[in-house]
PDB file of C-alpha atoms in Angstrom:
ATOM      1  CA  MET G   1     -28.545 -90.397-130.539  1.00  0.00           C
ATOM      2  CA  MET G   2     -32.126 -91.060-129.403  1.00  0.00           C
ATOM      3  CA  HIS G   3     -30.879 -91.285-125.811  1.00  0.00           C
ATOM      4  CA  ASP G   4     -29.254 -87.818-126.117  1.00  0.00           C
ATOM      5  CA  MET G   5     -32.463 -86.349-127.493  1.00  0.00           C
ATOM      6  CA  ARG G   6     -34.478 -87.834-124.625  1.00  0.00           C
ATOM      7  CA  GLN G   7     -31.996 -86.441-122.123  1.00  0.00           C
ATOM      8  CA  ARG G   8     -32.227 -82.967-123.682  1.00  0.00           C
ATOM      9  CA  LEU G   9     -36.034 -83.109-123.698  1.00  0.00           C
ATOM     10  CA  GLY G  10     -36.024 -84.228-120.079  1.00  0.00           C
ATOM     11  CA  ALA G  11     -33.655 -81.432-119.105  1.00  0.00           C
ATOM     12  CA  THR G  12     -35.781 -78.877-120.962  1.00  0.00           C
ATOM     13  CA  PHE G  13     -38.935 -80.139-119.267  1.00  0.00           C
ATOM     14  CA  ARG G  14     -37.261 -79.919-115.848  1.00  0.00           C
ATOM     15  CA  ARG G  15     -36.202 -76.319-116.547  1.00  0.00           C
ATOM     16  CA  LEU G  16     -39.757 -75.416-117.614  1.00  0.00           C
ATOM     17  CA  LEU G  17     -41.481 -77.243-114.752  1.00  0.00           C
ATOM     18  CA  PRO G  18     -41.798 -74.212-112.419  1.00  0.00           C
ATOM     19  CA  VAL G  19     -43.432 -72.158-115.184  1.00  0.00           C
ATOM     20  CA  LEU G  20     -45.722 -75.040-116.139  1.00  0.00           C
ATOM     21  CA  VAL G  21     -46.751 -75.485-112.501  1.00  0.00           C
ATOM     22  CA  LEU G  22     -47.610 -71.785-112.211  1.00  0.00           C
ATOM     23  CA  LEU G  23     -49.623 -71.910-115.441  1.00  0.00           C
ATOM     24  CA  LEU G  24     -51.529 -74.882-114.039  1.00  0.00           C
ATOM     25  CA  PHE G  25     -52.159 -72.906-110.834  1.00  0.00           C
ATOM     26  CA  VAL G  26     -53.505 -69.961-112.873  1.00  0.00           C
ATOM     27  CA  LEU G  27     -55.901 -72.285-114.689  1.00  0.00           C
ATOM     28  CA  MET G  28     -56.975 -73.937-111.437  1.00  0.00           C
ATOM     29  CA  GLY G  29     -57.699 -70.479-110.034  1.00  0.00           C
ATOM     30  CA  THR G  30     -60.250 -69.815-112.761  1.00  0.00           C
ATOM     31  CA  ALA G  31     -62.473 -72.587-111.379  1.00  0.00           C
ATOM     32  CA  PRO G  32     -63.214 -71.426-107.820  1.00  0.00           C
ATOM     33  CA  LEU G  33     -64.427 -73.787-105.159  1.00  0.00           C
ATOM     34  CA  ARG G  34     -68.035 -73.421-104.086  1.00  0.00           C
ATOM     35  CA  LEU G  35     -68.182 -73.154-100.325  1.00  0.00           C
ATOM     36  CA  PRO G  36     -70.997 -71.865 -98.144  1.00  0.00           C
ATOM     37  CA  PHE G  37     -70.646 -68.220 -97.056  1.00  0.00           C
ATOM     38  CA  ILE G  38     -67.651 -67.668 -99.344  1.00  0.00           C
ATOM     39  CA  GLU G  39     -68.323 -66.138-102.741  1.00  0.00           C
ATOM     40  CA  ASN G  40     -64.978 -66.965-104.367  1.00  0.00           C
ATOM     41  CA  ALA G  41     -63.025 -69.631-102.522  1.00  0.00           C
ATOM     42  CA  ALA G  42     -60.147 -70.046-104.981  1.00  0.00           C
ATOM     43  CA  PRO G  43     -56.962 -70.209-102.896  1.00  0.00           C
ATOM     44  CA  PRO G  44     -53.986 -68.121-104.058  1.00  0.00           C
ATOM     45  CA  LEU G  45     -52.073 -71.036-105.563  1.00  0.00           C
ATOM     46  CA  VAL G  46     -49.996 -68.768-107.803  1.00  0.00           C
ATOM     47  CA  LEU G  47     -48.762 -66.813-104.781  1.00  0.00           C
ATOM     48  CA  MET G  48     -47.738 -70.086-103.127  1.00  0.00           C
ATOM     49  CA  GLY G  49     -45.916 -71.226-106.256  1.00  0.00           C
ATOM     50  CA  VAL G  50     -44.105 -67.920-106.785  1.00  0.00           C
ATOM     51  CA  TYR G  51     -42.860 -67.919-103.190  1.00  0.00           C
ATOM     52  CA  PHE G  52     -41.730 -71.546-103.378  1.00  0.00           C
ATOM     53  CA  TRP G  53     -39.914 -71.264-106.711  1.00  0.00           C
ATOM     54  CA  ALA G  54     -38.287 -67.934-105.746  1.00  0.00           C
ATOM     55  CA  VAL G  55     -36.795 -69.650-102.704  1.00  0.00           C
ATOM     56  CA  PHE G  56     -35.954 -73.094-104.090  1.00  0.00           C
ATOM     57  CA  GLN G  57     -35.337 -72.590-107.848  1.00  0.00           C
ATOM     58  CA  PRO G  58     -34.794 -68.839-108.407  1.00  0.00           C
ATOM     59  CA  VAL G  59     -32.843 -69.291-111.635  1.00  0.00           C
ATOM     60  CA  LEU G  60     -35.801 -71.108-113.222  1.00  0.00           C
ATOM     61  CA  MET G  61     -38.303 -68.418-112.178  1.00  0.00           C
ATOM     62  CA  PRO G  62     -37.153 -64.976-113.393  1.00  0.00           C
ATOM     63  CA  SER G  63     -39.109 -61.835-112.489  1.00  0.00           C
ATOM     64  CA  TRP G  64     -40.352 -61.264-116.033  1.00  0.00           C
ATOM     65  CA  VAL G  65     -41.994 -64.715-116.040  1.00  0.00           C
ATOM     66  CA  VAL G  66     -43.675 -63.917-112.714  1.00  0.00           C
ATOM     67  CA  PHE G  67     -44.943 -60.640-114.211  1.00  0.00           C
ATOM     68  CA  VAL G  68     -46.386 -62.396-117.289  1.00  0.00           C
ATOM     69  CA  ILE G  69     -48.029 -65.080-115.114  1.00  0.00           C
ATOM     70  CA  GLY G  70     -49.592 -62.337-112.973  1.00  0.00           C
ATOM     71  CA  LEU G  71     -50.856 -60.514-116.044  1.00  0.00           C
ATOM     72  CA  LEU G  72     -52.365 -63.735-117.378  1.00  0.00           C
ATOM     73  CA  GLN G  73     -54.046 -64.300-114.023  1.00  0.00           C
ATOM     74  CA  ASP G  74     -55.557 -60.793-114.086  1.00  0.00           C
ATOM     75  CA  LEU G  75     -56.834 -61.316-117.629  1.00  0.00           C
ATOM     76  CA  LEU G  76     -58.359 -64.737-116.967  1.00  0.00           C
ATOM     77  CA  LEU G  77     -59.980 -63.744-113.673  1.00  0.00           C
ATOM     78  CA  GLY G  78     -61.191 -60.343-114.857  1.00  0.00           C
ATOM     79  CA  LEU G  79     -59.175 -58.524-112.205  1.00  0.00           C
ATOM     80  CA  PRO G  80     -57.924 -54.953-112.605  1.00  0.00           C
ATOM     81  CA  LEU G  81     -54.803 -55.249-114.750  1.00  0.00           C
ATOM     82  CA  GLY G  82     -51.617 -54.875-112.797  1.00  0.00           C
ATOM     83  CA  ILE G  83     -52.527 -55.875-109.254  1.00  0.00           C
ATOM     84  CA  SER G  84     -51.476 -59.528-109.554  1.00  0.00           C
ATOM     85  CA  PRO G  85     -48.241 -58.843-111.458  1.00  0.00           C
ATOM     86  CA  ALA G  86     -47.212 -56.133-108.986  1.00  0.00           C
ATOM     87  CA  LEU G  87     -47.926 -58.285-105.924  1.00  0.00           C
ATOM     88  CA  LEU G  88     -46.362 -61.427-107.366  1.00  0.00           C
ATOM     89  CA  VAL G  89     -43.193 -59.637-108.505  1.00  0.00           C
ATOM     90  CA  LEU G  90     -42.878 -57.989-105.077  1.00  0.00           C
ATOM     91  CA  VAL G  91     -43.259 -61.353-103.312  1.00  0.00           C
ATOM     92  CA  HIS G  92     -40.789 -62.872-105.786  1.00  0.00           C
ATOM     93  CA  TRP G  93     -38.186 -60.166-105.149  1.00  0.00           C
ATOM     94  CA  ILE G  94     -38.506 -60.331-101.364  1.00  0.00           C
ATOM     95  CA  ALA G  95     -38.471 -64.142-101.237  1.00  0.00           C
ATOM     96  CA  ARG G  96     -35.525 -64.310-103.610  1.00  0.00           C
ATOM     97  CA  ALA G  97     -33.613 -61.688-101.616  1.00  0.00           C
ATOM     98  CA  HIS G  98     -34.100 -63.682 -98.409  1.00  0.00           C
ATOM     99  CA  ARG G  99     -33.798 -67.174 -99.863  1.00  0.00           C
ATOM    100  CA  ARG G 100     -30.415 -67.854 -98.225  1.00  0.00           C
ATOM    101  CA  LEU G 101     -32.087 -67.451 -94.826  1.00  0.00           C
ATOM    102  CA  ILE G 102     -34.894 -69.858 -95.784  1.00  0.00           C
ATOM    103  CA  VAL G 103     -33.683 -72.473 -98.257  1.00  0.00           C
ATOM    104  CA  ARG G 104     -31.864 -74.849 -95.897  1.00  0.00           C
ATOM    105  CA  GLN G 105     -34.121 -74.317 -92.896  1.00  0.00           C
ATOM    106  CA  SER G 106     -36.903 -76.381 -91.394  1.00  0.00           C
ATOM    107  CA  PHE G 107     -40.413 -76.488 -92.748  1.00  0.00           C
ATOM    108  CA  LEU G 108     -41.519 -74.115 -89.976  1.00  0.00           C
ATOM    109  CA  VAL G 109     -39.131 -71.411 -91.221  1.00  0.00           C
ATOM    110  CA  VAL G 110     -40.309 -71.885 -94.825  1.00  0.00           C
ATOM    111  CA  TRP G 111     -43.937 -71.714 -93.682  1.00  0.00           C
ATOM    112  CA  THR G 112     -43.296 -68.622 -91.532  1.00  0.00           C
ATOM    113  CA  GLY G 113     -41.677 -66.923 -94.514  1.00  0.00           C
ATOM    114  CA  PHE G 114     -44.707 -67.741 -96.618  1.00  0.00           C
ATOM    115  CA  PHE G 115     -47.022 -66.529 -93.839  1.00  0.00           C
ATOM    116  CA  LEU G 116     -45.277 -63.133 -93.883  1.00  0.00           C
ATOM    117  CA  MET G 117     -45.350 -62.919 -97.689  1.00  0.00           C
ATOM    118  CA  ALA G 118     -49.032 -63.892 -97.827  1.00  0.00           C
ATOM    119  CA  LEU G 119     -49.870 -61.342 -95.129  1.00  0.00           C
ATOM    120  CA  LEU G 120     -48.024 -58.606 -97.016  1.00  0.00           C
ATOM    121  CA  ALA G 121     -49.687 -59.579-100.308  1.00  0.00           C
ATOM    122  CA  THR G 122     -53.138 -59.644 -98.674  1.00  0.00           C
ATOM    123  CA  VAL G 123     -52.759 -56.193 -97.123  1.00  0.00           C
ATOM    124  CA  LEU G 124     -51.374 -54.694-100.339  1.00  0.00           C
ATOM    125  CA  GLU G 125     -54.086 -56.371-102.429  1.00  0.00           C
ATOM    126  CA  TRP G 126     -56.757 -54.883-100.170  1.00  0.00           C
ATOM    127  CA  VAL G 127     -55.173 -51.404-100.326  1.00  0.00           C
ATOM    128  CA  GLY G 128     -54.676 -51.575-104.105  1.00  0.00           C
ATOM    129  CA  THR G 129     -58.170 -52.882-104.783  1.00  0.00           C
ATOM    130  CA  SER G 130     -59.698 -50.240-102.501  1.00  0.00           C
ATOM    131  CA  LEU G 131     -57.757 -47.478-104.245  1.00  0.00           C
ATOM    132  CA  LEU G 132     -58.829 -48.689-107.681  1.00  0.00           C
ATOM    133  CA  ALA G 133     -62.465 -48.973-106.546  1.00  0.00           C
ATOM    134  CA  TRP G 134     -62.379 -45.539-104.849  1.00  0.00           C
ATOM    135  CA  HIS G 135     -63.875 -47.066-101.684  1.00  0.00           C
ATOM    136  CA  LEU G 136     -62.899 -49.568 -99.018  1.00  0.00           C
ATOM    137  CA  VAL G 137     -63.640 -53.037-100.332  1.00  0.00           C
ATOM    138  CA  PRO G 138     -64.765 -55.774 -97.922  1.00  0.00           C
ATOM    139  CA  VAL G 139     -61.802 -57.245 -96.116  1.00  0.00           C
ATOM    140  CA  LEU G 140     -63.384 -60.601 -95.181  1.00  0.00           C
ATOM    141  CA  PRO G 141     -62.914 -62.301 -98.600  1.00  0.00           C
ATOM    142  CA  MET G 142     -59.232 -61.380 -98.581  1.00  0.00           C
ATOM    143  CA  VAL G 143     -58.782 -62.584 -94.998  1.00  0.00           C
ATOM    144  CA  LEU G 144     -60.392 -65.899 -95.959  1.00  0.00           C
ATOM    145  CA  ARG G 145     -58.055 -66.235 -98.973  1.00  0.00           C
ATOM    146  CA  PHE G 146     -55.118 -65.521 -96.662  1.00  0.00           C
ATOM    147  CA  LEU G 147     -56.268 -68.243 -94.255  1.00  0.00           C
ATOM    148  CA  GLU G 148     -56.766 -70.659 -97.177  1.00  0.00           C
ATOM    149  CA  ALA G 149     -53.225 -69.936 -98.309  1.00  0.00           C
ATOM    150  CA  ILE G 150     -51.742 -70.551 -94.873  1.00  0.00           C
ATOM    151  CA  LEU G 151     -53.687 -73.791 -94.389  1.00  0.00           C
ATOM    152  CA  LEU G 152     -53.138 -75.159 -97.912  1.00  0.00           C
ATOM    153  CA  PHE G 153     -49.447 -74.289 -98.175  1.00  0.00           C
ATOM    154  CA  PRO G 154     -48.203 -77.315 -96.148  1.00  0.00           C
ATOM    155  CA  PRO G 155     -50.010 -80.016 -98.183  1.00  0.00           C
ATOM    156  CA  LEU G 156     -49.230 -78.247-101.463  1.00  0.00           C
ATOM    157  CA  LEU G 157     -45.585 -78.112-100.450  1.00  0.00           C
ATOM    158  CA  LEU G 158     -45.468 -81.725 -99.295  1.00  0.00           C
ATOM    159  CA  TRP G 159     -47.362 -83.385-102.142  1.00  0.00           C
ATOM    160  CA  GLY G 160     -46.818 -81.009-105.037  1.00  0.00           C
ATOM    161  CA  LEU G 161     -44.019 -78.494-104.953  1.00  0.00           C
ATOM    162  CA  HIS G 162     -41.301 -80.437-103.112  1.00  0.00           C
ATOM    163  CA  PRO G 163     -41.668 -83.527-105.357  1.00  0.00           C
ATOM    164  CA  ALA G 164     -41.504 -81.252-108.419  1.00  0.00           C
ATOM    165  CA  ASN G 165     -38.407 -79.571-107.013  1.00  0.00           C
ATOM    166  CA  ARG G 166     -36.765 -82.956-106.396  1.00  0.00           C
ATOM    167  CA  ALA G 167     -37.531 -83.940-110.006  1.00  0.00           C
ATOM    168  CA  ILE G 168     -35.850 -80.748-111.226  1.00  0.00           C
ATOM    169  CA  SER G 169     -32.828 -81.361-109.012  1.00  0.00           C
ATOM    170  CA  GLY G 170     -32.602 -84.984-110.147  1.00  0.00           C
ATOM    171  CA  GLN G 171     -33.262 -86.324-106.635  1.00  0.00           C
ATOM    172  CA  GLU G 172     -36.361 -88.389-107.481  1.00  0.00           C
TER     173      GLU G 172
END
């Protein structure tokens, strides 16, 4: 009986792992890195996680969860409400729609897919933020976040997201 309960708890934890990882990424994003010449150096970890889970575990990452995570991110970071949820849900939908082209491919294909999603999200974030501010906001901080995302995606994938995905799939 105790063994069954442990198995159920383990299965529940594995099903919740993508959401827990994204919540951790939101919290990590509230403590930006301090780098010279960059005001807010927090990389877009949530964007990376949403893309990854939409491709590799779409059933465990429904759109409504992505929306709530984005809303939480906006609230915690003091961003205009709605930008993060809209961008994250869009990335989620596109990645999920194209997952069959990506899921069994090489790392380079996965990374290229993320590159395109991050580029789209960066451009739309800049447009949305500029529209809400009623003026063109500086593009450099967003370009730097984009570059951070592209450079940090491989190690995050290798040492964080892929091991978590293997744990969910029972391939530890």
